[in-house]
mmCIF file of C-alpha atoms in Angstrom:
data_model
loop_
_atom_site.group_PDB
_atom_site.id
_atom_site.type_symbol
_atom_site.label_atom_id
_atom_site.label_comp_id
_atom_site.label_asym_id
_atom_site.label_seq_id
_atom_site.Cartn_x
_atom_site.Cartn_y
_atom_site.Cartn_z
ATOM 1 C CA MET A 1 -27.099 -6.827 9.478
ATOM 2 C CA SER A 2 -24.113 -9.026 10.525
ATOM 3 C CA ARG A 3 -24.234 -10.779 6.520
ATOM 4 C CA LEU A 4 -23.932 -7.283 5.239
ATOM 5 C CA ARG A 5 -21.526 -5.609 7.702
ATOM 6 C CA GLN A 6 -19.034 -8.321 6.143
ATOM 7 C CA LEU A 7 -20.426 -7.672 2.858
ATOM 8 C CA GLY A 8 -19.495 -3.961 3.418
ATOM 9 C CA LEU A 9 -16.733 -4.599 5.103
ATOM 10 C CA ALA A 10 -15.056 -7.228 1.884
ATOM 11 C CA MET A 11 -16.148 -4.699 -0.501
ATOM 12 C CA GLY A 12 -13.717 -2.094 1.322
ATOM 13 C CA ALA A 13 -10.967 -4.498 1.358
ATOM 14 C CA ALA A 14 -11.202 -4.842 -2.850
ATOM 15 C CA VAL A 15 -11.617 -0.893 -2.987
ATOM 16 C CA ALA A 16 -8.333 -0.738 -0.544
ATOM 17 C CA VAL A 17 -6.870 -2.751 -3.358
ATOM 18 C CA LEU A 18 -8.263 -0.721 -6.055
ATOM 19 C CA GLY A 19 -8.547 2.375 -5.186
ATOM 20 C CA SER A 20 -5.250 3.655 -7.372
ATOM 21 C CA ALA A 21 -6.029 1.834 -10.334
ATOM 22 C CA LEU A 22 -9.980 3.657 -10.058
ATOM 23 C CA PHE A 23 -8.869 7.082 -9.726
ATOM 24 C CA ILE A 24 -6.891 6.948 -12.782
ATOM 25 C CA SER A 25 -9.241 5.904 -14.555
ATOM 26 C CA TRP A 26 -12.052 7.709 -13.385
ATOM 27 C CA LYS A 27 -10.517 10.837 -13.076
ATOM 28 C CA TYR A 28 -9.024 10.133 -16.955
ATOM 29 C CA PHE A 29 -12.445 9.534 -18.313
ATOM 30 C CA HIS A 30 -14.422 11.551 -15.731
ATOM 31 C CA ARG A 31 -12.052 15.270 -17.190
ATOM 32 C CA LYS A 32 -13.163 14.327 -20.878
ATOM 33 C CA ARG A 33 -16.979 13.352 -19.901
ATOM 34 C CA ARG A 34 -17.494 16.929 -18.502
ATOM 35 C CA CYS A 35 -15.834 19.451 -21.150
ATOM 36 C CA SER A 36 -17.457 20.868 -24.104
ATOM 37 C CA GLU A 37 -16.173 20.375 -27.700
ATOM 38 C CA GLU A 38 -13.910 22.632 -28.148
ATOM 39 C CA GLU A 39 -12.500 21.748 -24.588
ATOM 40 C CA TYR A 40 -12.392 18.486 -25.808
ATOM 41 C CA GLU A 41 -10.386 19.302 -29.074
ATOM 42 C CA VAL A 42 -7.441 20.929 -26.552
ATOM 43 C CA ILE A 43 -6.870 18.313 -24.368
ATOM 44 C CA LYS A 44 -7.109 15.219 -26.978
ATOM 45 C CA GLU A 45 -4.271 17.415 -28.932
ATOM 46 C CA THR A 46 -2.555 17.773 -25.141
ATOM 47 C CA ASP A 47 -2.594 14.272 -24.143
ATOM 48 C CA ALA A 48 -1.609 13.461 -27.665
ATOM 49 C CA ARG A 49 1.136 15.226 -26.008
ATOM 50 C CA ASP A 50 1.829 13.186 -23.082
ATOM 51 C CA LYS A 51 3.656 9.856 -22.886
ATOM 52 C CA GLN A 52 2.912 7.199 -20.528
ATOM 53 C CA ILE A 53 5.929 5.321 -19.686
ATOM 54 C CA LEU A 54 4.814 2.163 -17.849
ATOM 55 C CA VAL A 55 7.105 0.746 -15.646
ATOM 56 C CA LEU A 56 6.830 -2.933 -14.142
ATOM 57 C CA GLY A 57 9.122 -5.571 -12.341
ATOM 58 C CA LEU A 58 8.817 -7.579 -9.474
ATOM 59 C CA ASP A 59 9.355 -6.436 -6.070
ATOM 60 C CA GLY A 60 12.980 -5.291 -5.602
ATOM 61 C CA ALA A 61 13.891 -4.665 -8.547
ATOM 62 C CA GLY A 62 15.221 -1.263 -8.153
ATOM 63 C CA LYS A 63 12.047 0.311 -10.381
ATOM 64 C CA THR A 64 11.839 3.227 -7.928
ATOM 65 C CA SER A 65 15.426 4.583 -7.573
ATOM 66 C CA ILE A 66 16.220 4.233 -11.386
ATOM 67 C CA LEU A 67 12.682 6.446 -11.359
ATOM 68 C CA ASN A 68 14.111 9.071 -8.774
ATOM 69 C CA CYS A 69 17.181 9.115 -10.526
ATOM 70 C CA LEU A 70 15.532 9.909 -13.711
ATOM 71 C CA ALA A 71 12.780 12.737 -12.753
ATOM 72 C CA THR A 72 15.567 14.021 -10.754
ATOM 73 C CA SER A 73 19.151 13.717 -11.277
ATOM 74 C CA LYS A 74 19.852 13.448 -8.012
ATOM 75 C CA VAL A 75 20.736 9.432 -6.615
ATOM 76 C CA LYS A 76 18.381 8.779 -4.116
ATOM 77 C CA ARG A 77 17.767 5.135 -3.602
ATOM 78 C CA SER A 78 14.572 3.847 -2.229
ATOM 79 C CA THR A 79 14.662 0.321 -0.081
ATOM 80 C CA ALA A 80 10.793 0.281 0.571
ATOM 81 C CA PRO A 81 8.972 -1.363 -1.832
ATOM 82 C CA THR A 82 6.207 0.044 -3.814
ATOM 83 C CA GLN A 83 2.585 -0.632 -2.199
ATOM 84 C CA GLY A 84 -0.166 0.404 -4.970
ATOM 85 C CA PHE A 85 1.050 2.969 -7.753
ATOM 86 C CA ASN A 86 4.162 5.173 -8.360
ATOM 87 C CA ALA A 87 3.936 8.131 -10.534
ATOM 88 C CA MET A 88 5.870 10.649 -11.855
ATOM 89 C CA CYS A 89 6.864 13.442 -14.780
ATOM 90 C CA ILE A 90 9.515 14.436 -16.713
ATOM 91 C CA HIS A 91 9.677 17.528 -18.973
ATOM 92 C CA THR A 92 11.229 17.595 -21.903
ATOM 93 C CA GLY A 93 11.076 19.945 -24.096
ATOM 94 C CA ASP A 94 7.548 20.162 -24.885
ATOM 95 C CA CYS A 95 6.937 17.143 -24.524
ATOM 96 C CA LYS A 96 5.565 15.842 -21.259
ATOM 97 C CA LEU A 97 7.138 12.454 -20.045
ATOM 98 C CA ASP A 98 4.931 10.325 -17.902
ATOM 99 C CA PHE A 99 5.964 7.702 -15.523
ATOM 100 C CA LEU A 100 3.952 5.180 -14.511
ATOM 101 C CA GLU A 101 4.999 2.533 -12.005
ATOM 102 C CA ILE A 102 2.883 -0.338 -10.675
ATOM 103 C CA GLY A 103 4.851 -2.525 -7.441
ATOM 104 C CA GLY A 104 5.819 -5.579 -8.063
ATOM 105 C CA SER A 105 4.166 -7.647 -5.312
ATOM 106 C CA TYR A 106 1.825 -10.917 -5.700
ATOM 107 C CA ASN A 107 -1.015 -8.925 -5.026
ATOM 108 C CA LEU A 108 -0.217 -6.071 -7.942
ATOM 109 C CA ARG A 109 1.089 -8.118 -10.889
ATOM 110 C CA SER A 110 -2.416 -9.103 -11.401
ATOM 111 C CA TYR A 111 -3.753 -5.693 -12.591
ATOM 112 C CA TRP A 112 -0.032 -5.160 -14.873
ATOM 113 C CA ASN A 113 -1.419 -6.093 -18.239
ATOM 114 C CA LEU A 114 -4.433 -3.857 -17.139
ATOM 115 C CA TYR A 115 -2.786 -0.243 -18.231
ATOM 116 C CA LEU A 116 -0.343 -1.485 -21.252
ATOM 117 C CA SER A 117 -3.096 -0.076 -23.497
ATOM 118 C CA ARG A 118 -2.020 3.374 -22.808
ATOM 119 C CA ALA A 119 1.320 2.773 -22.702
ATOM 120 C CA GLN A 120 3.399 3.823 -25.100
ATOM 121 C CA LEU A 121 6.766 2.444 -24.302
ATOM 122 C CA LEU A 122 8.121 -0.447 -21.436
ATOM 123 C CA VAL A 123 10.541 -0.728 -19.126
ATOM 124 C CA TYR A 124 11.085 -3.654 -17.574
ATOM 125 C CA VAL A 125 13.681 -3.565 -14.513
ATOM 126 C CA VAL A 126 15.191 -7.188 -13.384
ATOM 127 C CA ASP A 127 17.425 -7.351 -10.917
ATOM 128 C CA ALA A 128 20.442 -9.525 -12.602
ATOM 129 C CA ALA A 129 21.517 -10.665 -9.171
ATOM 130 C CA ASP A 130 18.328 -12.019 -8.252
ATOM 131 C CA HIS A 131 19.188 -15.710 -9.244
ATOM 132 C CA GLU A 132 16.648 -17.342 -6.981
ATOM 133 C CA ARG A 133 13.857 -15.152 -8.922
ATOM 134 C CA LEU A 134 14.777 -14.712 -12.302
ATOM 135 C CA PRO A 135 12.482 -17.430 -14.086
ATOM 136 C CA LEU A 136 10.014 -15.449 -12.300
ATOM 137 C CA ALA A 137 10.570 -12.224 -14.138
ATOM 138 C CA LYS A 138 11.164 -13.938 -17.011
ATOM 139 C CA GLN A 139 7.786 -15.126 -16.577
ATOM 140 C CA GLU A 140 5.905 -12.094 -16.024
ATOM 141 C CA LEU A 141 7.945 -10.472 -18.663
ATOM 142 C CA HIS A 142 6.634 -12.715 -21.484
ATOM 143 C CA LYS A 143 3.408 -13.026 -20.278
ATOM 144 C CA LEU A 144 3.542 -9.002 -20.727
ATOM 145 C CA LEU A 145 4.955 -9.357 -24.106
ATOM 146 C CA LYS A 146 2.290 -11.775 -25.414
ATOM 147 C CA GLU A 147 -0.672 -9.623 -24.004
ATOM 148 C CA ASP A 148 1.051 -6.721 -26.316
ATOM 149 C CA PRO A 149 3.315 -8.311 -29.163
ATOM 150 C CA GLN A 150 4.498 -4.395 -30.268
ATOM 151 C CA LEU A 151 4.652 -2.558 -27.505
ATOM 152 C CA PRO A 152 8.161 -0.895 -27.578
ATOM 153 C CA LEU A 153 10.734 -2.787 -24.498
ATOM 154 C CA VAL A 154 14.114 -1.159 -23.066
ATOM 155 C CA LEU A 155 14.858 -4.043 -20.362
ATOM 156 C CA LEU A 156 16.961 -2.653 -17.707
ATOM 157 C CA ALA A 157 19.277 -5.121 -16.194
ATOM 158 C CA ASN A 158 19.582 -3.409 -12.765
ATOM 159 C CA LYS A 159 22.047 -3.651 -10.144
ATOM 160 C CA GLN A 160 25.287 -4.186 -12.081
ATOM 161 C CA ASP A 161 27.190 -3.133 -8.854
ATOM 162 C CA VAL A 162 26.462 -6.331 -6.794
ATOM 163 C CA ASP A 163 28.528 -9.259 -6.998
ATOM 164 C CA GLY A 164 27.026 -11.966 -9.203
ATOM 165 C CA ALA A 165 25.156 -10.243 -11.104
ATOM 166 C CA LEU A 166 23.706 -10.961 -14.545
ATOM 167 C CA ASN A 167 25.516 -9.473 -17.489
ATOM 168 C CA ILE A 168 23.441 -7.911 -20.787
ATOM 169 C CA SER A 169 25.026 -11.598 -22.770
ATOM 170 C CA GLU A 170 23.800 -13.914 -19.602
ATOM 171 C CA LEU A 171 20.318 -12.395 -19.059
ATOM 172 C CA HIS A 172 19.844 -11.747 -22.536
ATOM 173 C CA ARG A 173 19.467 -15.890 -22.556
ATOM 174 C CA ASN A 174 18.418 -16.464 -19.446
ATOM 175 C CA LEU A 175 15.146 -14.013 -19.944
ATOM 176 C CA SER A 176 15.133 -15.897 -23.329
ATOM 177 C CA LEU A 177 14.931 -12.540 -25.502
ATOM 178 C CA HIS A 178 15.710 -14.894 -28.616
ATOM 179 C CA ASN A 179 12.187 -15.591 -28.918
ATOM 180 C CA VAL A 180 10.907 -11.905 -28.651
ATOM 181 C CA ASN A 181 8.882 -10.761 -31.510
ATOM 182 C CA TYR A 182 12.012 -9.288 -33.708
ATOM 183 C CA GLU A 183 9.907 -6.441 -35.388
ATOM 184 C CA ARG A 184 9.239 -5.335 -31.553
ATOM 185 C CA LYS A 185 11.601 -2.478 -30.422
ATOM 186 C CA LEU A 186 13.861 -4.028 -27.764
ATOM 187 C CA PHE A 187 16.771 -2.192 -25.654
ATOM 188 C CA LEU A 188 18.647 -4.171 -23.543
ATOM 189 C CA MET A 189 20.561 -1.922 -21.071
ATOM 190 C CA ALA A 190 22.574 -2.711 -18.004
ATOM 191 C CA THR A 191 22.026 -0.459 -14.762
ATOM 192 C CA ASN A 192 23.131 0.454 -10.782
ATOM 193 C CA VAL A 193 21.779 3.152 -8.695
ATOM 194 C CA THR A 194 24.726 4.172 -6.560
ATOM 195 C CA GLN A 195 24.379 5.269 -2.870
ATOM 196 C CA ASP A 196 22.385 8.145 -2.123
ATOM 197 C CA GLY A 197 24.807 11.591 -2.754
ATOM 198 C CA THR A 198 26.922 10.205 -5.629
ATOM 199 C CA ASP A 199 26.683 11.160 -8.994
ATOM 200 C CA VAL A 200 23.661 9.118 -10.776
ATOM 201 C CA PRO A 201 25.500 6.545 -13.236
ATOM 202 C CA LYS A 202 26.364 7.410 -16.579
ATOM 203 C CA SER A 203 24.256 4.609 -17.055
ATOM 204 C CA ILE A 204 20.779 5.537 -16.124
ATOM 205 C CA TYR A 205 21.749 9.065 -18.277
ATOM 206 C CA ASP A 206 22.004 6.087 -21.251
ATOM 207 C CA ALA A 207 18.527 4.217 -20.247
ATOM 208 C CA LYS A 208 16.834 8.196 -19.889
ATOM 209 C CA GLN A 209 17.942 8.873 -23.649
ATOM 210 C CA VAL A 210 16.441 6.252 -24.573
ATOM 211 C CA ILE A 211 13.248 5.905 -23.993
ATOM 212 C CA THR A 212 12.815 10.140 -24.614
ATOM 213 C CA GLN A 213 14.200 8.951 -27.782
ATOM 214 C CA LEU A 214 11.583 6.361 -28.514
ATOM 215 C CA VAL A 215 8.535 8.021 -26.958
ATOM 216 C CA MET A 216 9.451 11.862 -28.412
ATOM 217 C CA PRO A 217 6.858 12.244 -31.802
ATOM 218 C CA LYS A 218 9.181 11.111 -35.403
#
C-alpha cells in the first residue's frame, strides 16, 4: 500500500505540472470528437479565423506586462512571474487573436516546443537590461527557431527604459540573429512598459500593429 500511495503522490505531482497543458489539449480535441459533421465544419471555419500567438521568453522578461497592455490598452505591470499558462484574447475586426503565454522558469521551458505546431506567430520577449542571462535567452531562442525554421518571429527587446539596456543593434548582434534563416519573417522591436496609470508607450502599439498584420488573412 505504501508503494501504491507513493505512486499516487508522484502521479498527482505530474498532473499539477501538466494540468494546464492537458486541459487545453483535451478541450480542443474533445470538442471536435463530440460534434456532428455539420458542427465540425463550423468549428473548422471558426478555428481557421482564430490565430494563436505564442508568447515566450525567460521569467522576468516582462511578457505578462506587455500582454496586459496589448489586451487592455492600459498599463498594468506584473511583478509576479507566470507559473503556468496565461491566455488573453484580442478582437481585431472579424479576427480573434489568441495570445498564449507560457512561463519562462526552468521547469516550464521544456514544454515550449510542444506548442509551436499550433502557433501562427512566435513573440519572444527579452529583458534587454539583463546582461547576465542574455546568453541563456539566446540559447532558448535558437532552440525554438531550430524546431520550426519557418514560424514568423517578433522579438521584443523589452525594458528599454532601464539603464544599461541593449539597443536594437546590440541585441541583434548578441542574439546572433544574423544566423536566422533568411526566409523567416523576423521583426526586432524595442519596447518598454511604463508605470501603472500612465499612457501605453507607442512601442507597444507599434508591436501590436506588426503582430496583427502578420496574422491577419491576406
